CSV table of C-alpha atoms in Angstrom, one decimal:
chain,number,residue,atom,x,y,z
A,1,MET,CA,-3.9,-8.4,13.4
A,2,ARG,CA,-6.2,-8.6,9.9
A,3,PHE,CA,-4.4,-9.3,6.6
A,4,PHE,CA,-4.0,-5.7,5.1
A,5,SER,CA,-2.6,-4.3,8.8
A,6,PHE,CA,-0.7,-6.9,8.6
A,7,PHE,CA,0.5,-7.2,5.1
A,8,LEU,CA,1.3,-3.5,4.5
A,9,HIS,CA,3.7,-4.0,8.2
A,10,THR,CA,5.0,-6.5,7.3
A,11,LEU,CA,6.5,-5.2,3.6
A,12,ARG,CA,7.2,-1.3,5.9
A,13,ARG,CA,9.6,-3.4,7.9
A,14,MET,CA,11.9,-4.7,5.5
A,15,ALA,CA,13.2,-2.1,4.7
A,16,GLY,CA,13.8,-1.3,8.7
A,17,PRO,CA,17.2,-2.5,10.2
A,18,CYS,CA,16.1,-5.1,11.4
A,19,PHE,CA,14.7,-6.6,8.3
A,20,LEU,CA,17.6,-8.6,8.0
A,21,GLY,CA,17.2,-10.7,11.5
A,22,ALA,CA,13.0,-10.9,11.0
A,23,ALA,CA,7.1,-11.6,-2.1
A,24,LEU,CA,8.8,-17.7,-3.8
A,25,GLY,CA,9.1,-28.4,-5.2
A,26,LEU,CA,5.4,-28.3,-6.1
A,27,ALA,CA,2.8,-28.7,-4.0
A,28,ALA,CA,-0.7,-30.7,-5.1
A,29,ALA,CA,-3.7,-28.5,-6.0
A,30,PRO,CA,-6.1,-28.6,-3.1
A,31,ALA,CA,-9.3,-30.1,-3.4
A,32,GLY,CA,-11.9,-27.9,-4.5
A,33,ALA,CA,-9.8,-24.5,-6.1
A,34,ALA,CA,-10.8,-23.9,-9.4
A,35,GLU,CA,-8.2,-22.9,-11.4
A,36,ARG,CA,-8.3,-20.4,-14.0
A,37,PRO,CA,-6.1,-20.4,-16.6
A,38,VAL,CA,-2.7,-18.3,-17.6
A,39,ASP,CA,-2.2,-16.3,-20.5
A,40,PRO,CA,1.6,-14.7,-20.0
A,41,LEU,CA,0.1,-13.4,-23.7
A,42,ALA,CA,-3.4,-12.0,-22.7
A,43,ALA,CA,-3.3,-8.3,-21.3
A,44,PRO,CA,-1.2,-7.4,-18.5
A,45,ASN,CA,-5.0,-7.4,-16.2
A,46,ASP,CA,-6.4,-10.5,-17.8
A,47,PHE,CA,-3.7,-11.8,-17.1
A,48,LEU,CA,-2.2,-10.7,-13.3
A,49,GLU,CA,-6.5,-11.4,-12.7
A,50,ALA,CA,-6.0,-15.1,-13.6
A,51,VAL,CA,-2.5,-15.3,-11.6
A,52,ALA,CA,-4.0,-13.5,-7.9
A,53,ASN,CA,-7.2,-14.7,-8.1
A,54,ASN,CA,-5.8,-18.8,-8.7
A,55,MET,CA,-2.8,-17.9,-5.5
A,56,LEU,CA,-6.0,-16.2,-3.4
A,57,ASP,CA,-8.3,-19.6,-4.2
A,58,ALA,CA,-5.9,-21.8,-3.7
A,59,VAL,CA,-5.5,-20.1,0.0
A,60,LYS,CA,-9.2,-20.2,0.6
A,61,ALA,CA,-9.7,-23.6,-0.7
A,62,ASP,CA,-7.3,-25.3,1.3
A,63,PRO,CA,-7.1,-26.2,5.1
A,64,LEU,CA,-4.3,-26.6,6.3
A,65,ALA,CA,-3.8,-22.9,4.5
A,66,LEU,CA,-6.9,-22.0,6.6
A,67,GLN,CA,-5.0,-22.5,9.6
A,68,GLY,CA,-2.1,-20.8,9.2
A,69,ASP,CA,0.3,-23.5,8.1
A,70,THR,CA,3.1,-21.7,6.4
A,71,GLY,CA,5.1,-23.9,5.5
A,72,HIS,CA,2.1,-25.5,3.3
A,73,ILE,CA,1.0,-21.7,2.6
A,74,ALA,CA,5.0,-21.2,1.1
A,75,ASP,CA,4.1,-24.3,-1.3
A,76,LEU,CA,1.1,-22.9,-2.3
A,77,VAL,CA,3.2,-19.3,-3.3
A,78,ARG,CA,5.3,-21.8,-5.0
A,79,ARG,CA,2.6,-22.9,-7.1
A,80,TYR,CA,1.0,-21.0,-8.1
A,81,ALA,CA,3.0,-17.6,-8.0
A,82,LEU,CA,6.7,-18.2,-8.5
A,83,PRO,CA,6.3,-19.4,-12.1
A,84,HIS,CA,4.6,-16.3,-12.5
A,85,VAL,CA,8.5,-14.4,-11.1
A,86,ASP,CA,11.0,-13.2,-12.4
A,87,MET,CA,12.9,-13.4,-9.5
A,88,ASN,CA,16.2,-12.8,-11.5
A,89,LYS,CA,15.2,-9.1,-12.4
A,90,THR,CA,13.6,-8.6,-9.1
A,91,THR,CA,17.3,-9.5,-7.4
A,92,ARG,CA,19.5,-7.8,-10.3
A,93,LEU,CA,17.2,-4.5,-9.9
A,94,ALA,CA,17.5,-5.0,-5.7
A,95,ALA,CA,21.1,-5.2,-5.3
A,96,GLY,CA,21.4,-2.6,-8.0
A,97,ARG,CA,25.6,-2.0,-9.0
A,98,HIS,CA,26.6,-4.3,-6.5
A,99,TRP,CA,25.5,-7.1,-8.9
A,100,ARG,CA,27.8,-5.7,-11.8
A,101,GLN,CA,30.0,-6.9,-9.0
A,102,ALA,CA,28.7,-10.5,-8.1
A,103,SER,CA,30.0,-13.7,-9.6
A,104,ALA,CA,28.0,-16.0,-11.6
A,105,ALA,CA,27.3,-18.3,-8.4
A,106,GLN,CA,27.2,-15.7,-6.0
A,107,ARG,CA,24.0,-14.2,-8.4
A,108,GLU,CA,22.9,-17.5,-8.7
A,109,ALA,CA,23.0,-18.4,-4.5
A,110,LEU,CA,21.3,-14.4,-4.2
A,111,VAL,CA,18.4,-14.8,-6.0
A,112,GLN,CA,17.9,-18.5,-4.2
A,113,ALA,CA,18.1,-16.4,-0.6
A,114,PHE,CA,16.1,-13.4,-1.7
A,115,THR,CA,13.2,-16.1,-3.2
A,116,GLY,CA,13.0,-17.5,0.3
A,117,THR,CA,12.9,-14.8,2.0
A,118,LEU,CA,9.8,-13.8,0.1
A,119,ILE,CA,7.9,-16.4,0.5
A,120,ARG,CA,8.7,-16.5,4.1
A,121,THR,CA,7.7,-13.1,4.0
A,122,TYR,CA,4.4,-13.5,2.4
A,123,SER,CA,3.5,-16.6,3.7
A,124,GLY,CA,2.7,-15.1,6.6
A,125,ALA,CA,1.1,-12.5,5.2
A,126,PHE,CA,-1.4,-14.9,3.6
A,127,THR,CA,-2.1,-16.8,7.3
A,128,ARG,CA,-4.4,-13.2,7.3
A,129,VAL,CA,-6.9,-14.5,4.1
A,130,THR,CA,-10.3,-15.5,5.2
A,131,SER,CA,-12.8,-16.9,3.1
A,132,GLY,CA,-14.6,-12.6,2.6
A,133,THR,CA,-10.4,-11.5,1.4
A,134,THR,CA,-11.2,-10.8,-2.5
A,135,ILE,CA,-9.2,-9.1,-5.1
A,136,THR,CA,-10.5,-6.3,-7.4
A,137,LEU,CA,-8.6,-5.2,-10.4
A,138,LEU,CA,-8.7,-1.5,-11.3
A,139,PRO,CA,-9.1,0.2,-15.0
A,140,PHE,CA,-5.6,-0.4,-16.6
A,141,ARG,CA,-3.9,2.9,-17.6
A,142,GLY,CA,-0.9,2.1,-19.4
A,143,ASP,CA,-0.4,1.3,-22.9
A,144,PRO,CA,-1.4,-2.1,-23.1
A,145,LYS,CA,0.9,-3.0,-26.4
A,146,ALA,CA,3.9,-1.2,-23.9
A,147,ASP,CA,6.7,-3.9,-23.1
A,148,ASP,CA,6.1,-2.6,-18.9
A,149,ALA,CA,2.5,-2.8,-17.2
A,150,VAL,CA,1.4,-1.8,-13.6
A,151,VAL,CA,-1.1,-3.0,-12.8
A,152,ARG,CA,-3.8,-1.9,-10.0
A,153,THR,CA,-5.5,-4.1,-8.1
A,154,SER,CA,-7.5,-3.7,-4.5
A,155,ILE,CA,-8.0,-6.2,-1.8
A,156,SER,CA,-10.6,-6.4,0.4
A,157,GLN,CA,-11.5,-8.4,3.4
A,158,PRO,CA,-15.3,-7.8,5.5
A,159,ASN,CA,-15.1,-5.3,8.1
A,160,SER,CA,-11.6,-3.8,7.0
A,161,PRO,CA,-10.8,-0.2,4.1
A,162,PRO,CA,-9.4,-2.1,0.5
A,163,ILE,CA,-5.8,-1.9,0.1
A,164,GLY,CA,-4.4,-0.4,-3.0
A,165,VAL,CA,-1.7,-3.6,-4.2
A,166,ASP,CA,-0.1,-2.7,-7.9
A,167,TYR,CA,2.6,-5.0,-9.4
A,168,ARG,CA,5.3,-4.0,-12.4
A,169,LEU,CA,5.2,-6.8,-15.1
A,170,GLU,CA,7.5,-6.9,-17.7
A,171,ARG,CA,6.4,-8.3,-20.8
A,172,THR,CA,9.2,-11.4,-21.6
A,173,ASP,CA,9.9,-14.3,-24.6
A,174,ALA,CA,7.5,-16.2,-22.4
A,175,GLY,CA,5.3,-13.8,-21.6
A,176,TRP,CA,3.8,-11.3,-19.1
A,177,LYS,CA,6.3,-11.4,-15.4
A,178,VAL,CA,5.9,-10.2,-12.5
A,179,TYR,CA,8.8,-8.1,-10.9
A,180,ASP,CA,7.8,-5.5,-8.2
A,181,LEU,CA,5.2,-5.3,-5.8
A,182,ASN,CA,3.3,-1.9,-4.5
A,183,VAL,CA,1.3,-2.3,-1.1
A,184,GLU,CA,0.3,1.3,-0.4
A,185,GLY,CA,3.0,3.3,-2.2
A,186,ILE,CA,5.9,1.3,-1.3
A,187,TRP,CA,7.6,-0.4,-3.8
A,188,LEU,CA,9.7,-3.6,-3.0
A,189,ILE,CA,12.6,-3.6,-4.8
A,190,GLN,CA,13.3,-0.2,-3.6
A,191,ASN,CA,12.9,-1.1,-0.1
A,192,TYR,CA,15.0,-3.7,-0.2
A,193,ARG,CA,17.8,-2.1,-2.4
A,194,ASN,CA,18.2,0.0,0.6
A,195,GLN,CA,19.2,-2.8,3.0
A,196,PHE,CA,21.2,-5.0,0.4
A,197,ALA,CA,23.1,-1.8,-0.4
A,198,ALA,CA,23.7,-1.3,3.8
A,199,GLU,CA,24.6,-5.4,4.5
A,200,ILE,CA,27.1,-5.1,1.1
A,201,GLY,CA,28.8,-2.5,3.1
A,202,ARG,CA,29.1,-4.4,5.6
A,203,SER,CA,29.9,-8.0,5.0
A,204,GLY,CA,30.0,-8.3,1.1
A,205,ILE,CA,27.7,-10.3,-1.1
A,206,ASP,CA,28.5,-13.5,0.8
A,207,GLY,CA,27.4,-12.0,3.7
A,208,LEU,CA,24.3,-10.6,2.3
A,209,ILE,CA,24.0,-14.0,1.4
A,210,LYS,CA,24.1,-15.4,4.3
A,211,ALA,CA,21.8,-12.9,5.8
A,212,LEU,CA,19.3,-13.7,3.7
A,213,ASN,CA,19.7,-17.9,4.3
A,214,ALA,CA,19.7,-17.7,8.4
A,215,LYS,CA,16.4,-16.9,9.2
A,216,GLN,CA,14.9,-19.6,6.4
């Protein structure tokens, strides 16, 4: 299965009834990877372009990653992607009204469990990256001075149609942070919100945390 169809399938199945039974320690930078400087205070497109291409280039430059070593790819995700993602906000929005009912300890545990789930999911998607995979930033349509922005990209690979991936960013005190992802019209948070609500309804917040941790 090609990278694009796998990536889209992965995101779509996250909302399915079996997603809970089924996207972030640092790794050393792989040799040969020319890391772009990431400026979280730059324009949204410039910030996202550096983050996305650093992650992609790291996978391309790493022999173990290109061989499909998901554990090694997970280390790259933690190094290149996770520092630029606001997992607290992503988790809070996915949990919806249930977040307010959670204790501080439950919130922390849920963020950690959800982070592990996304790392696992997207590490699998990155096993489909090849030397010909590219990311193109599309023209920015929003207000660069706003505190919330959507950056549109197109991921291409030889002999495959391009796939649109959008990133929702928030301007924080530390600069831009990614907190949501859209693949071909499917928003990550909305998909997980439905599944989180169903699992919490069955077994509570602790049950959701346990279910997320079970497959890590």
